[in-house]
Short mmCIF file of C-alpha atoms in Angstrom, two decimals:
data_model
loop_
_atom_site.label_atom_id
_atom_site.label_comp_id
_atom_site.label_asym_id
_atom_site.label_seq_id
_atom_site.Cartn_x
_atom_site.Cartn_y
_atom_site.Cartn_z
CA MET A 13 -23.52 -22.44 12.30
CA SER A 14 -21.51 -19.46 11.06
CA ARG A 15 -18.21 -18.39 9.90
CA PRO A 16 -17.47 -15.34 12.12
CA ALA A 17 -15.67 -12.29 10.68
CA PRO A 18 -14.99 -9.98 13.53
CA SER A 19 -13.99 -6.40 13.06
CA SER A 20 -11.01 -6.50 15.41
CA TYR A 21 -8.18 -8.71 16.54
CA ARG A 22 -8.22 -10.30 19.86
CA ALA A 23 -4.87 -10.62 21.63
CA PHE A 24 -4.74 -12.99 24.52
CA GLY A 25 -2.09 -14.54 26.62
CA ALA A 26 -0.21 -17.87 25.70
CA ALA A 27 -1.23 -19.36 29.10
CA HIS A 28 -4.74 -19.82 27.68
CA LEU A 29 -3.36 -22.42 25.31
CA GLY A 30 -0.77 -24.04 27.32
CA HIS A 31 0.00 -27.71 28.21
CA ALA A 32 -2.71 -29.33 30.16
CA VAL A 33 -5.16 -26.60 29.70
CA PRO A 34 -8.53 -27.96 28.72
CA ILE A 35 -9.77 -27.38 25.17
CA ARG A 36 -12.34 -24.73 25.31
CA GLU A 37 -14.74 -23.39 22.81
CA GLY A 38 -13.86 -19.86 23.74
CA SER A 39 -15.01 -16.48 22.08
CA THR A 40 -16.73 -15.26 25.33
CA ALA A 41 -15.76 -12.93 27.93
CA GLY A 42 -13.01 -14.31 30.23
CA GLN A 43 -12.53 -17.53 28.23
CA VAL A 44 -10.12 -18.22 25.35
CA GLY A 45 -10.33 -21.14 23.15
CA GLU A 46 -10.58 -22.49 19.66
CA LEU A 47 -13.10 -19.97 18.33
CA ASP A 48 -10.68 -17.19 19.21
CA LEU A 49 -7.95 -18.67 17.03
CA VAL A 50 -10.66 -19.03 14.28
CA GLU A 51 -11.97 -15.48 14.53
CA ASN A 52 -8.49 -14.09 14.59
CA LEU A 53 -7.64 -16.08 11.42
CA HIS A 54 -10.93 -14.81 9.75
CA TYR A 55 -10.16 -11.32 10.79
CA LEU A 56 -6.87 -11.39 8.94
CA HIS A 57 -8.56 -12.94 6.05
CA THR A 58 -11.17 -10.24 5.67
CA THR A 59 -9.92 -7.16 7.45
CA GLY A 60 -6.46 -7.35 8.92
CA LEU A 61 -4.42 -8.00 5.71
CA ARG A 62 -5.48 -5.39 3.11
CA PRO A 63 -2.29 -3.90 1.82
CA PRO A 64 -2.84 -0.55 -0.06
CA VAL A 65 -2.14 -0.85 -3.83
CA VAL A 66 -2.56 2.86 -4.47
CA HIS A 67 -1.46 5.45 -1.99
CA GLN A 68 -0.87 8.64 -3.72
CA GLN A 69 -1.29 12.51 -3.37
CA PHE A 70 -1.11 14.31 -6.56
CA SER A 71 1.52 16.96 -6.57
CA THR A 72 1.18 19.28 -9.47
CA ASN A 73 -0.89 22.16 -8.04
CA GLY A 74 -1.74 19.63 -5.30
CA MET A 75 -4.52 18.08 -7.43
CA VAL A 76 -5.84 16.76 -10.65
CA THR A 77 -9.04 18.44 -12.10
CA ALA A 78 -11.82 18.24 -14.67
CA ALA A 79 -14.57 20.51 -15.62
CA SER A 80 -16.19 18.62 -18.40
CA VAL A 81 -19.25 16.53 -18.51
CA THR A 82 -17.24 13.93 -20.50
CA PRO A 83 -15.14 11.54 -18.54
CA VAL A 84 -11.41 12.14 -18.84
CA MET A 85 -8.81 9.50 -17.77
CA LYS A 86 -6.63 11.37 -15.28
CA ALA A 87 -4.62 8.54 -13.64
CA HIS A 88 -4.09 4.90 -13.94
CA TRP A 89 -2.19 2.19 -11.92
CA GLY A 90 -1.31 -1.44 -13.15
CA ARG A 91 -1.54 -4.19 -10.51
CA ARG A 92 -2.16 -7.87 -10.32
CA PRO A 93 -5.35 -8.25 -8.31
CA PHE A 94 -5.34 -10.26 -5.25
CA VAL A 95 -6.65 -13.90 -5.50
CA ASP A 96 -9.30 -13.83 -2.70
CA PRO A 97 -10.34 -10.29 -2.02
CA THR A 98 -13.50 -9.57 -4.08
CA ASP A 99 -13.36 -5.70 -4.44
CA TRP A 100 -11.21 -2.70 -4.57
CA GLN A 101 -12.00 -0.23 -1.69
CA ILE A 102 -11.27 3.34 -2.57
CA HIS A 103 -10.82 6.55 -0.46
CA VAL A 104 -10.66 9.95 -2.25
CA LEU A 105 -9.81 13.37 -1.01
CA ALA A 106 -11.72 15.68 -3.26
CA ALA A 107 -13.30 19.13 -3.44
CA MET A 108 -15.64 21.10 -5.89
CA SER A 109 -14.79 24.62 -7.05
CA GLY A 110 -18.42 25.87 -6.72
CA ALA A 111 -21.91 24.94 -5.35
CA THR A 112 -23.57 24.19 -8.75
CA ASP A 113 -22.30 20.83 -10.08
CA THR A 114 -21.70 17.49 -8.56
CA GLY A 115 -18.20 15.94 -9.26
CA LYS A 116 -17.93 12.45 -10.48
CA VAL A 117 -14.74 10.41 -9.73
CA ARG A 118 -14.98 7.11 -11.59
CA PHE A 119 -12.73 4.08 -11.00
CA GLU A 120 -12.83 1.20 -13.23
CA ALA A 121 -10.85 -1.85 -14.33
CA ALA A 122 -9.28 -1.63 -17.80
CA SER A 123 -9.85 -5.42 -18.34
CA ASN A 124 -13.42 -4.62 -18.71
CA VAL A 125 -13.65 -3.75 -22.39
CA ALA A 126 -16.98 -2.02 -22.55
CA GLY A 127 -15.97 1.42 -23.85
CA GLY A 128 -17.24 4.88 -23.32
CA ALA A 129 -16.12 8.47 -23.74
CA GLY A 130 -12.57 8.86 -22.75
CA GLY A 131 -12.20 5.34 -22.19
CA SER A 132 -14.60 5.38 -19.31
CA SER A 133 -17.69 3.08 -19.23
CA ASP A 134 -20.58 2.08 -17.12
CA SER A 135 -19.37 -1.45 -16.82
CA ALA A 136 -19.87 -3.70 -13.71
CA LEU A 137 -16.17 -3.42 -13.01
CA GLY A 138 -16.19 0.18 -11.92
CA VAL A 139 -17.73 2.71 -9.51
CA THR A 140 -18.60 6.28 -9.82
CA ILE A 141 -18.09 8.22 -6.60
CA ASP A 142 -19.97 11.56 -6.26
CA VAL A 143 -18.29 14.57 -4.82
CA PRO A 144 -21.22 16.88 -3.63
CA ALA A 145 -21.56 20.26 -4.95
CA GLY A 146 -19.75 22.81 -2.84
CA SER A 147 -17.36 20.31 -1.13
CA ALA A 148 -14.56 21.96 0.53
CA GLN A 149 -10.95 20.89 0.25
CA TRP A 150 -10.39 18.12 1.17
CA THR A 151 -13.57 16.12 1.54
CA LEU A 152 -13.43 12.36 2.04
CA VAL A 153 -15.44 10.26 -0.36
CA SER A 154 -15.34 6.52 -0.80
CA GLY A 155 -16.60 3.84 -3.02
CA ARG A 156 -15.86 0.15 -3.94
CA PHE A 157 -16.00 -2.00 -7.06
CA THR A 158 -15.68 -5.53 -7.96
CA CYS A 159 -12.16 -6.69 -9.19
CA ASP A 160 -11.43 -9.64 -11.45
CA PRO A 161 -8.92 -11.82 -9.83
CA ALA A 162 -8.56 -13.93 -12.99
CA GLN A 163 -6.38 -11.07 -14.43
CA ALA A 164 -2.57 -11.48 -14.31
CA ILE A 165 -2.37 -7.66 -14.60
CA ASP A 166 -5.20 -5.15 -14.58
CA TRP A 167 -5.07 -1.29 -14.81
CA ILE A 168 -7.25 0.74 -12.39
CA GLU A 169 -8.24 3.74 -14.07
CA MET A 170 -9.52 7.02 -12.62
CA HIS A 171 -11.77 9.28 -14.71
CA LEU A 172 -13.05 12.56 -13.71
CA PHE A 173 -16.08 14.50 -14.91
CA CYS A 174 -18.94 16.69 -13.57
CA SER A 175 -22.71 16.63 -13.71
CA GLY A 176 -22.40 20.13 -15.53
CA ALA A 177 -19.82 22.56 -17.06
CA THR A 178 -19.97 25.08 -14.40
CA ASP A 179 -17.64 23.85 -11.54
CA THR A 180 -14.47 21.86 -11.53
CA VAL A 181 -13.93 18.68 -9.63
CA ARG A 182 -10.56 18.43 -7.80
CA VAL A 183 -8.85 15.12 -6.55
CA HIS A 184 -6.05 15.56 -4.13
CA ALA A 185 -5.32 12.05 -2.89
CA VAL A 186 -6.28 8.36 -3.48
CA GLU A 187 -5.88 5.32 -1.47
CA ILE A 188 -7.10 1.79 -2.85
CA HIS A 189 -6.79 -1.46 -1.11
CA PRO A 190 -8.42 -4.88 -1.54
CA TYR A 191 -11.70 -5.54 0.24
CA LEU A 192 -13.41 -8.80 1.31
CA GLY A 193 -16.66 -8.28 3.19
CA SER A 194 -17.24 -11.82 4.65
CA VAL A 195 -16.01 -15.31 4.91
CA ALA A 196 -17.68 -17.36 2.14
CA ALA A 197 -18.20 -21.06 2.46
CA GLY A 198 -15.81 -23.30 0.53
CA VAL A 199 -12.19 -23.24 -0.43
CA THR A 200 -11.00 -20.09 -1.95
CA THR A 201 -9.03 -19.78 -5.06
CA ALA A 202 -5.91 -19.14 -3.02
CA GLY A 203 -6.44 -22.20 -0.84
CA PHE A 204 -8.02 -20.57 2.27
CA VAL A 205 -10.49 -23.09 3.94
CA PRO A 206 -12.95 -21.25 6.20
CA HIS A 207 -13.74 -22.51 9.62
CA ASP A 208 -17.23 -23.04 10.97
CA THR A 209 -18.29 -22.53 14.51
CA LEU A 210 -19.73 -25.94 14.83
CA GLU A 211 -16.24 -27.62 14.20
CA THR A 212 -15.13 -27.14 17.74
CA SER A 213 -16.71 -27.38 21.15
CA ALA A 214 -15.57 -27.66 24.64
CA ASP A 215 -14.28 -31.00 25.73
CA ASP A 216 -14.83 -32.38 22.18
CA PRO A 217 -11.83 -34.07 20.47
CA LEU A 218 -9.85 -31.90 18.26
CA SER A 219 -8.74 -33.31 14.96
CA THR A 220 -5.30 -33.01 13.57
CA TYR A 221 -6.95 -32.04 10.36
CA THR A 222 -8.40 -28.69 11.95
CA ARG A 223 -4.79 -27.82 13.25
CA GLN A 224 -3.39 -28.56 9.75
CA ARG A 225 -6.08 -26.38 8.23
CA MET A 226 -5.39 -23.44 10.45
CA LEU A 227 -1.65 -23.67 9.56
CA GLY A 228 -2.51 -23.91 5.86
CA ASN A 229 -4.77 -21.02 5.96
CA LEU A 230 -2.13 -18.96 7.83
CA ARG A 231 0.41 -19.84 5.16
CA THR A 232 -2.04 -18.98 2.43
CA LEU A 233 -2.52 -15.48 3.89
CA TRP A 234 1.25 -14.96 4.39
CA LYS A 235 2.03 -15.90 0.87
CA THR A 236 -0.69 -14.09 -1.01
CA ARG A 237 -1.40 -10.75 0.82
CA SER A 238 1.94 -9.15 -0.06
CA GLY A 239 2.11 -5.34 -0.28
CA SER A 240 3.16 -2.75 -2.76
CA VAL A 241 6.47 -0.98 -3.00
CA VAL A 242 5.56 1.95 -5.27
CA SER A 243 2.26 3.26 -6.72
CA TYR A 244 2.52 6.37 -8.89
CA SER A 245 0.51 8.00 -11.57
CA ASP A 246 1.12 11.39 -13.00
CA ASP A 247 -1.85 13.56 -14.32
CA LEU A 248 -2.26 11.61 -17.63
CA SER A 249 -3.83 14.49 -19.54
CA ARG A 250 -1.04 17.03 -18.93
CA ALA A 251 0.94 18.13 -21.88
CA THR A 252 4.27 17.37 -20.00
CA ALA A 253 5.13 14.85 -17.31
CA GLU A 254 6.57 15.25 -13.77
CA ILE A 255 9.20 12.72 -14.74
CA GLU A 256 10.89 13.17 -18.07
CA THR A 257 14.21 13.56 -19.79
CA THR A 258 15.78 14.47 -23.03
CA SER A 259 19.14 13.10 -22.17
CA ALA A 260 20.64 10.33 -24.34
CA SER A 261 22.23 8.71 -21.28
CA TYR A 262 20.26 7.11 -18.34
CA GLN A 263 19.15 9.61 -15.78
CA LEU A 264 18.32 8.47 -12.31
CA VAL A 265 14.82 9.67 -11.72
CA GLN A 266 13.72 7.96 -8.56
CA VAL A 267 15.05 5.81 -5.70
CA VAL A 268 12.41 3.72 -3.93
CA PRO A 269 13.43 2.08 -0.62
CA TYR A 270 11.84 -1.45 0.15
CA ARG A 271 12.16 -4.16 2.66
CA SER A 272 11.55 -7.70 1.52
CA GLY A 273 9.91 -10.36 3.75
CA VAL A 274 10.46 -14.00 4.31
CA GLY A 275 9.94 -15.73 1.06
CA GLN A 276 9.75 -12.53 -0.97
CA VAL A 277 12.29 -12.81 -3.74
CA SER A 278 11.03 -10.74 -6.66
CA LEU A 279 8.84 -7.76 -7.66
CA GLU A 280 6.32 -7.53 -10.36
CA TRP A 281 5.78 -4.27 -11.92
CA ALA A 282 3.82 -2.09 -14.49
CA LEU A 283 4.56 1.24 -15.99
CA SER A 284 3.33 3.66 -18.69
CA GLY A 285 5.19 6.24 -20.63
CA HIS A 286 5.95 7.48 -24.15
CA VAL A 287 8.46 9.24 -26.18
CA THR A 288 7.62 12.36 -28.10
CA GLY A 289 7.70 12.52 -31.98
CA ALA A 290 9.36 9.48 -33.72
CA GLY A 291 12.02 9.44 -30.95
CA THR A 292 13.27 6.52 -28.98
CA GLY A 293 13.56 6.09 -25.23
CA ASN A 294 13.80 3.61 -22.38
CA VAL A 295 12.88 3.10 -18.68
CA LYS A 296 15.28 0.93 -16.82
CA LEU A 297 14.55 -0.74 -13.51
CA VAL A 298 17.23 -1.98 -11.16
CA THR A 299 16.86 -3.47 -7.70
CA SER A 300 19.78 -3.57 -5.20
CA ARG A 301 20.25 -7.28 -6.00
CA MET A 302 20.22 -6.58 -9.78
CA LEU A 303 22.74 -3.79 -9.17
CA ALA A 304 25.05 -6.24 -7.34
CA GLU A 305 24.64 -8.80 -10.17
CA GLY A 306 25.02 -6.43 -12.97
CA THR A 307 21.61 -6.93 -14.51
CA SER A 308 18.65 -4.55 -15.28
CA GLU A 309 15.28 -4.60 -16.79
CA VAL A 310 14.75 -2.23 -19.81
CA GLN A 311 11.41 -1.27 -21.34
CA ALA A 312 11.38 0.46 -24.55
CA LEU A 313 8.75 3.25 -24.78
CA GLN A 314 6.40 3.86 -27.56
CA ASN A 315 5.51 7.12 -29.34
CA VAL A 316 1.75 6.85 -28.83
CA TRP A 317 0.15 8.71 -26.03
CA THR A 318 -3.57 8.75 -26.53
CA SER A 319 -6.43 7.82 -24.07
CA PRO A 320 -6.93 4.98 -23.03
CA TYR A 321 -3.03 4.80 -23.31
CA THR A 322 -3.20 1.08 -24.09
CA ALA A 323 -0.15 1.11 -26.28
CA ALA A 324 1.92 2.92 -23.57
CA ARG A 325 1.31 0.24 -20.95
CA HIS A 326 3.88 -2.24 -20.17
CA ASP A 327 4.40 -4.76 -17.38
CA TRP A 328 6.50 -7.71 -16.24
CA ASP A 329 4.30 -10.03 -18.01
CA ASP A 330 4.84 -8.42 -21.48
CA GLY A 331 7.02 -10.46 -23.99
CA GLY A 332 10.67 -10.03 -23.10
CA ASN A 333 10.09 -8.66 -19.59
CA ALA A 334 10.60 -10.22 -16.30
CA VAL A 335 10.13 -9.82 -12.57
CA LEU A 336 12.71 -7.91 -10.64
CA PRO A 337 14.76 -10.12 -8.32
CA VAL A 338 15.49 -8.99 -4.81
CA TYR A 339 17.26 -10.55 -1.93
CA GLU A 340 14.93 -12.36 0.59
CA ASN A 341 14.32 -10.68 3.92
CA GLN A 342 16.65 -7.71 3.16
CA SER A 343 16.35 -4.04 2.81
CA GLY A 344 17.12 -2.48 -0.58
CA HIS A 345 16.28 0.08 -3.18
CA LEU A 346 14.48 0.15 -6.51
CA TYR A 347 16.34 2.47 -8.95
CA VAL A 348 14.36 4.06 -11.73
CA TYR A 349 16.21 5.43 -14.79
CA LEU A 350 14.84 7.27 -17.85
CA GLN A 351 16.66 7.68 -21.30
CA SER A 352 15.93 9.38 -24.44
CA ASP A 353 17.72 9.71 -27.74
CA GLY A 354 19.05 13.12 -27.01
CA ALA A 355 16.49 14.97 -29.01
CA ALA A 356 13.01 13.68 -28.15
CA THR A 357 11.50 13.68 -24.69
CA ALA A 358 10.99 10.44 -22.86
CA ARG A 359 8.20 10.53 -20.21
CA LEU A 360 7.41 8.24 -17.41
CA HIS A 361 3.65 8.60 -16.54
CA SER A 362 3.05 5.90 -14.00
CA LEU A 363 4.93 3.20 -12.29
CA THR A 364 3.78 0.53 -9.85
CA ALA A 365 5.74 -2.47 -8.30
CA TRP A 366 4.47 -5.06 -5.76
CA TRP A 367 5.78 -8.26 -4.16
CA LYS A 368 5.25 -11.41 -6.16
CA ASP A 369 3.29 -14.05 -4.12
CA VAL A 370 5.58 -16.18 -2.11
CA ALA A 371 6.03 -19.61 -3.80
CA MET B 8 -0.24 -13.46 21.97
CA ARG B 9 -0.15 -10.29 24.06
CA LEU B 10 2.91 -8.96 22.35
CA PRO B 11 4.25 -9.20 18.74
CA PRO B 12 6.31 -12.45 18.43
CA ILE B 13 9.79 -10.99 17.68
CA GLY B 14 11.88 -13.41 15.63
CA PHE B 15 8.98 -15.50 14.30
CA VAL B 16 9.82 -16.88 10.92
CA PRO B 17 6.94 -18.56 8.88
CA ASP B 18 7.77 -21.76 6.79
CA ASP B 19 6.17 -24.62 5.13
CA THR B 20 7.82 -27.40 6.97
CA TRP B 21 6.13 -27.47 10.40
CA THR B 22 3.52 -30.39 10.46
CA VAL B 23 1.06 -31.48 13.01
CA HIS B 24 1.35 -35.19 13.66
CA ASN B 25 -1.25 -37.45 15.56
CA GLY B 26 -0.20 -37.96 19.08
CA GLN B 27 1.48 -34.61 19.65
CA ALA B 28 0.18 -32.49 22.51
CA ALA B 29 -2.38 -30.78 20.57
CA LYS B 30 -3.25 -28.24 23.15
CA ALA B 31 0.21 -26.81 23.70
CA MET B 32 2.47 -26.50 20.90
CA HIS B 33 -0.03 -26.58 17.96
CA ALA B 34 -2.34 -23.88 19.37
CA GLN B 35 0.53 -21.70 20.51
CA GLU B 36 2.19 -22.01 17.10
CA ILE B 37 -0.97 -20.96 15.32
CA ASP B 38 -1.52 -18.05 17.89
CA ARG B 39 2.13 -16.94 17.20
CA PHE B 40 1.72 -17.18 13.46
CA THR B 41 -1.59 -15.14 13.71
CA THR B 42 -0.26 -12.46 15.91
CA TRP B 43 2.84 -12.26 13.59
CA LEU B 44 0.75 -11.49 10.46
CA ALA B 45 -1.47 -9.06 12.62
CA THR B 46 1.58 -7.15 13.83
CA ALA B 47 3.55 -7.29 10.57
CA PRO B 48 1.41 -5.24 8.29
CA PRO B 49 2.50 -4.58 4.67
CA PRO B 50 4.02 -1.14 3.99
CA CYS B 51 2.46 1.65 2.17
CA PRO B 52 3.70 2.18 -1.29
CA THR B 53 5.95 5.06 -2.15
CA PHE B 54 4.44 7.63 -4.60
CA PHE B 55 6.32 10.21 -6.74
CA GLY B 56 5.75 13.74 -7.72
CA LEU B 57 7.18 17.21 -7.32
CA TRP B 58 6.25 19.11 -4.14
CA VAL B 59 7.38 22.64 -3.42
CA ALA B 60 6.59 25.24 -0.87
CA GLY B 61 3.17 27.08 -0.94
CA THR B 62 0.45 24.46 -0.31
CA THR B 63 -0.46 22.09 2.38
CA PHE B 64 -0.64 18.58 1.18
CA GLU B 65 -3.10 15.97 2.61
CA LEU B 66 -3.27 12.23 2.44
CA GLU B 67 -5.93 9.83 3.76
CA ALA B 68 -4.35 6.58 5.10
CA THR B 69 -5.62 3.30 6.66
CA ALA B 70 -3.31 2.50 9.49
CA PRO B 71 -3.38 -1.27 10.05
CA GLN B 72 -4.19 -2.77 13.49
CA PHE B 73 -1.67 -2.07 16.24
CA VAL B 74 0.02 0.83 14.54
CA ALA B 75 1.15 3.09 17.33
CA SER B 76 2.78 5.94 15.10
CA CYS B 77 3.70 6.83 11.72
CA ARG B 78 6.55 8.57 10.08
CA LEU B 79 6.50 10.41 6.73
CA ALA B 80 9.66 9.89 4.67
CA PHE B 81 10.57 12.33 1.96
CA PHE B 82 12.88 11.92 -1.11
CA ALA B 83 14.12 15.57 -0.98
CA CYS B 84 16.74 17.92 -2.07
CA GLY B 85 17.59 21.41 -1.02
CA ARG B 86 17.24 23.38 2.24
CA GLY B 87 14.05 24.10 4.23
CA ARG B 88 11.69 22.41 6.72
CA LEU B 89 8.74 20.10 6.58
CA ASP B 90 5.89 20.54 9.00
CA CYS B 91 3.57 17.42 9.34
CA THR B 92 0.50 16.61 11.16
CA CYS B 93 -1.90 13.69 11.92
CA ASP B 94 -5.45 14.10 13.06
CA ASP B 95 -4.79 11.67 15.83
CA ASP B 96 -1.88 13.73 17.14
CA GLY B 97 -2.58 17.09 18.74
CA THR B 98 0.88 18.55 18.07
CA ASN B 99 2.73 19.18 14.75
CA VAL B 100 6.16 17.79 14.09
CA ARG B 101 8.98 19.46 12.11
CA MET B 102 12.11 18.13 10.23
CA GLN B 103 14.79 20.41 8.93
CA VAL B 104 16.15 19.12 5.57
CA TYR B 105 19.66 20.13 4.42
CA GLN B 106 20.41 18.05 1.34
CA GLY B 107 22.89 19.75 -1.18
CA ASP B 108 23.45 23.47 -0.99
CA GLY B 109 19.83 24.21 -1.74
CA SER B 110 20.40 26.63 -4.53
CA VAL B 111 19.45 24.28 -7.38
CA PRO B 112 17.61 21.29 -6.07
CA VAL B 113 17.79 18.32 -8.40
CA VAL B 114 16.55 14.75 -8.18
CA ALA B 115 20.03 13.26 -8.69
CA ASP B 116 21.25 15.07 -5.59
CA ALA B 117 18.18 13.92 -3.40
CA ASP B 118 18.13 11.38 -0.49
CA TRP B 119 15.53 10.06 1.85
CA TRP B 120 14.80 11.97 4.99
CA MET B 121 12.41 10.46 7.60
CA LEU B 122 10.88 11.80 10.70
CA GLY B 123 12.45 10.67 13.85
CA PRO B 124 11.31 7.89 16.16
CA ALA B 125 8.29 8.25 18.52
CA LYS B 126 8.86 10.01 21.69
CA LEU B 127 7.05 9.77 24.93
CA PRO B 128 4.43 12.35 25.88
CA ALA B 129 4.26 15.25 26.75
CA TYR B 130 4.92 16.53 23.37
CA THR B 131 5.93 19.94 22.37
CA ALA B 132 5.48 21.64 19.05
CA ASP B 133 8.11 21.30 16.23
CA GLN B 134 9.85 18.25 17.47
CA ASP B 135 11.34 15.88 14.95
CA ARG B 136 9.37 12.63 15.94
CA ALA B 137 6.94 10.21 14.71
CA LEU B 138 3.28 11.14 14.70
CA GLU B 139 1.00 9.53 16.98
CA VAL B 140 -1.77 7.19 15.71
CA ASP B 141 -4.65 6.15 18.12
CA GLU B 142 -3.60 2.41 18.41
CA ALA B 143 -6.42 -0.05 18.12
CA SER B 144 -7.03 -3.75 17.36
CA SER B 145 -8.58 -2.92 14.06
CA PRO B 146 -7.64 -0.51 11.13
CA VAL B 147 -7.81 3.19 11.81
CA GLN B 148 -8.37 5.97 9.28
CA VAL B 149 -5.99 8.95 9.64
CA ARG B 150 -5.48 12.18 7.80
CA LEU B 151 -1.90 13.17 7.33
CA THR B 152 -0.71 16.63 6.08
CA TRP B 153 2.58 18.17 5.25
CA THR B 154 3.79 21.52 4.12
CA ILE B 155 7.26 22.73 2.85
CA THR B 156 8.89 25.96 3.87
CA ASP B 157 11.99 27.14 1.98
CA PHE B 158 15.09 28.05 4.05
CA ASP B 159 15.07 31.43 2.43
CA GLY B 160 14.63 33.15 -1.02
CA THR B 161 17.73 31.55 -2.53
CA HIS B 162 17.76 28.21 -0.75
CA THR B 163 14.70 26.08 -1.53
CA LEU B 164 13.43 22.62 -0.92
CA GLU B 165 11.92 20.08 -3.28
CA VAL B 166 10.52 16.80 -2.51
CA TYR B 167 10.41 14.04 -5.17
CA ALA B 168 8.89 11.02 -3.46
CA VAL B 169 6.79 10.36 -0.31
CA ARG B 170 6.07 7.32 1.71
CA VAL B 171 4.21 6.58 4.91
CA VAL B 172 6.04 4.19 7.41
CA TRP B 173 3.88 2.59 10.04
CA ASP B 174 5.49 2.08 13.40
CA LEU B 175 4.06 -0.88 15.28
CA HIS B 176 3.02 -1.32 18.82
CA ASP B 177 5.57 -0.19 21.42
CA GLU B 178 6.28 -3.10 23.81
CA ALA B 179 7.13 -0.57 26.53
CA ALA B 180 3.57 0.36 26.45
CA GLY B 181 2.51 -3.11 27.68
CA ALA B 182 0.26 -5.71 25.98
CA LEU B 183 -1.46 -5.18 22.67
CA PRO B 184 -4.70 -3.37 22.98
CA ALA B 185 -7.96 -5.21 23.13
#
C-alpha cells in the first residue's frame, strides 16, 4: 500500500486507454494502466505544479549586501500561501567578499510574530541559509521553510547578516516556489484526495467514484496552483528607491504583461511603499480590463518607513481595497502608476500580484 | 498523451455516469486533463529594477517539465544590445534594441522586447532566438545570464523590468520525452 509520488511525468499514447482495451494496473515497463494515471496526478500534486512566487534579480549594483552580524531586512514579498504545499523552496545566488566570515541569508514569514533584531527571528517559520566563506559570485545555495497556508496574505522576508564583521554577504538573485514533498493520506485542505496503489488492480472492477475522484483532483490542481504575474522587491534599506516620483500627477512606472487562463478573472496583490516627510502619495494599479471599464485601484501611501515596514505594507485584503479584475483567458497588461503631492517623494518598494484561485 | 492537448478547456461540468464506457472516454479525458496541466506551466513573474551596461546579471530558474526553450523579455528604452546565455545552451544569443532615440532613456518611453522564437540547430553565435533548455519530463534548473551593451557613448540602453517566458515542447520534435 502506498501513495506514489514520482519525480517525473510519464507521457503515453491514448491507445493504451482506448475502447475495449482491458483495464490494467500499469506502472510497469511496456504496460500502461490505472497506476500511471494516478502517478501522473500525484506528480502534478507534488512536483509538476509549483509556480514561482518570487523570481527576481536585484539590479542596483547587481546585488543587495550586508556586512553586519545583526540581521537586516533587505527584501520582502507579499503573497497568499498556497493551500496544499507545505513549504517554501528557496534558491539564492549569493557570494562572499572574503574568506573569513560565513554569510547568512534568512527567509521567514512575517506572520510569525516572534521578533528578533531587525525584524528577524529564529521562529519555526523561517530558514537561515549559509553562504560559505569565500563563495564566488554567483554561488547557488538553497533552503526550505514551512509556510502557513491559513494566512490570507503573508510576507516573505529576506534578512542578511554575517558570522563576523569582516566580510560582506552579497545576494544577486532569488527564486521561491511552493514545495510539497510527499502525498499525505487524507483529503487536503484544497480538496485533493490521494489515491492508493491498492485501489486498482488488473481485471478488477473500476468504480465510478475512482474516476470522479481523479477528475475532482485535476480540477483542484487547476484551480489552486495559479502562478504570479509580478514579484518585485527593492533593496529595502536603501536611502532611495528604484521606483519613485515627486510628480503631483500619476506617472506610469511599470507595465507588466500577463496572460489569464481559463477561469482566471482577477489578480490579488500586495505592495509596500511610503512618502517622505509629511507628504502624500498614491500607487494606482490598472489592468487592461480596468482600463477599458474606466476603473482603478488606488492605495494611499503612509509616511513611515521603518523596519519591519508593517505600516508600509498594503494588499488587496486591506479595508477599502479589492482584487484587480481581468478578462478571462486573455492577454493584457498591469499598469503601475505612482503619484506624489509635488513636493515629497513617493516610493514604491515592492509589488506582487498573482492569480486568484479559480472559483 | 504523447503530445500536448491543444485546445483542451477544463471545466466543472463533465460528469462520470454509471454505465458509460469507463475505459475509453473517462480514462482518456483524465489523461488529456493531466497532460494539459503538465504542459501548461504557470509563468515566471516579472521583476522590476534598473539595469544598465557594465555588469553580467544572472538568474537561477526552475524550468517546468517539457520546457524546450526560454525567451528573456525586457522592458527597455534606448539603443544597444542584450547578450543572453543559458547553461543548457552552448551558444549565446543577441538582441538589438532600438526604443526611442536612446539619448535620454526613460521608463515612460519603454516597451517590451523579447528574444525571437527557437530555431533549429545548428546555431551560430549572436542570433536573435530563444535559448535552449534540456527538455525533460521533470523540472530542470537553469542558469540564465544577460549583459547590456550601449550603442555608443551617447546612445545608451536601460532595462526596467525582466521576465522569463517558457516555450513548451515543440511538436515538430515528436512525442513528449520520457
